[in-house]
């Protein structure tokens, strides 16, 4: 990767300095629970790590899919500052997160363990982290539903519940890195095969002709799309920007692990569609089709996730010019987040302002959202110190 110019390096490094200060302050006050979104007052709203996903009547609750991101932010702060205190805190927090590796109810165990145990193992080499990540990957792999048309990972709910078994979400694409890591770590191909099967079926069922994506799909028993719908976007046929970001990130990860150029081409087509809808502001509206645009809220987390995906595409791309173009787009997004979106104010906890968790659920609108902070930091680490926080993909 070309050396970053000094000015940009200082900008990115400054954001990580801010994280290191804030996370230590927060550690002194949050107790055993984990932050997930900020309130209007700027204070973190928190949730115990043990809160699993589930149905309450017909309403689905995601539970705590955020807790691993906190561990990942502590590990990144350790790498950035060189201080052991952050690693001690990461280990302590990991003990609270660890029981979730047996959670049978959600695809989110991918998010939880790929952002915590995987970087912690990469940085320390400690087998305890790797064992947790493998156990979580086994649970995620067990969510593979085989149909005559292919196989997909069910996103939500116990597998004996028809509602969840027949549904999948675009977010699942960004849970696949746990399976890919498990395959590389254990040498067991079944993890990779499950991930790639899911990516292929998602390509058929979720990606529309214009390379925008549905948020969720309900399959029929034959594995055909019965309907495309949304859970957190504006409407079933709208383009929820974070959903597109999860897809870009997931196909880049699939290309990196499988070494199959076709998945990179999908990531690129999704990325081009995202850029067409983005216009000239590097941070997207929460949903590109919200009728309130240009007065609709933006979602800084979608920009952070997309930047992380574009950086992976840049590193993978066999054509250096095309790789440089994806890197340029990622840098424009990260530059804007560092310049205009950092929460420097003491009262505003979290790192990135103006994230948008869910407008339909009225939760975390115009807030810091923990996953946004995490993917922002993952992208900054990849830009500043490739391979230090997570393994670096080799060019295809
Ligand atoms: N459930 C994942 C997301 O909110 O993007």
CSV table of N, CA, C and O and ligand atoms in Angstrom, one decimal, residues 62 65 111 171 232 240 242 246 357 371, ligand 1:
chain,number,residue,atom,x,y,z
A,62,UNK,N,-33.1,-7.6,18.1
A,62,UNK,CA,-31.8,-8.1,17.7
A,62,UNK,C,-31.0,-8.5,19.0
A,62,UNK,O,-29.9,-9.2,18.8
A,65,UNK,N,-26.0,-7.3,19.8
A,65,UNK,CA,-25.0,-7.7,18.8
A,65,UNK,C,-23.8,-6.7,18.7
A,65,UNK,O,-23.0,-6.8,17.8
A,111,UNK,N,-20.8,-11.0,13.8
A,111,UNK,CA,-20.3,-9.7,14.2
A,111,UNK,C,-19.6,-9.7,15.5
A,111,UNK,O,-18.6,-9.1,15.7
A,171,UNK,N,-27.4,-8.0,6.1
A,171,UNK,CA,-26.3,-7.8,7.1
A,171,UNK,C,-25.5,-9.1,7.3
A,171,UNK,O,-24.4,-9.1,7.7
A,232,UNK,N,-35.2,-2.3,8.6
A,232,UNK,CA,-34.7,-1.1,9.1
A,232,UNK,C,-34.6,0.0,8.1
A,232,UNK,O,-34.2,1.2,8.4
A,240,UNK,N,-31.5,1.1,1.4
A,240,UNK,CA,-31.0,1.4,2.7
A,240,UNK,C,-29.5,1.4,2.6
A,240,UNK,O,-28.9,0.4,2.3
A,242,UNK,N,-27.0,1.5,4.7
A,242,UNK,CA,-26.1,0.6,5.4
A,242,UNK,C,-26.2,-0.9,4.9
A,242,UNK,O,-25.2,-1.6,5.0
A,246,UNK,N,-23.1,-3.2,4.0
A,246,UNK,CA,-22.8,-4.5,4.5
A,246,UNK,C,-22.5,-5.5,3.3
A,246,UNK,O,-21.6,-6.4,3.4
A,357,UNK,N,-29.1,4.2,13.7
A,357,UNK,CA,-29.3,2.7,13.9
A,357,UNK,C,-30.6,2.3,13.3
A,357,UNK,O,-30.6,1.5,12.3
A,371,UNK,N,-21.3,0.0,16.3
A,371,UNK,CA,-20.8,-0.6,15.1
A,371,UNK,C,-20.1,0.4,14.1
A,371,UNK,O,-19.2,0.1,13.4
B,1,LIG,N1,-28.8,-5.2,12.2
B,1,LIG,C1,-27.7,-4.7,11.6
B,1,LIG,C2,-27.8,-3.3,11.3
B,1,LIG,O1,-28.5,-2.6,12.0
B,1,LIG,O2,-27.2,-2.8,10.4
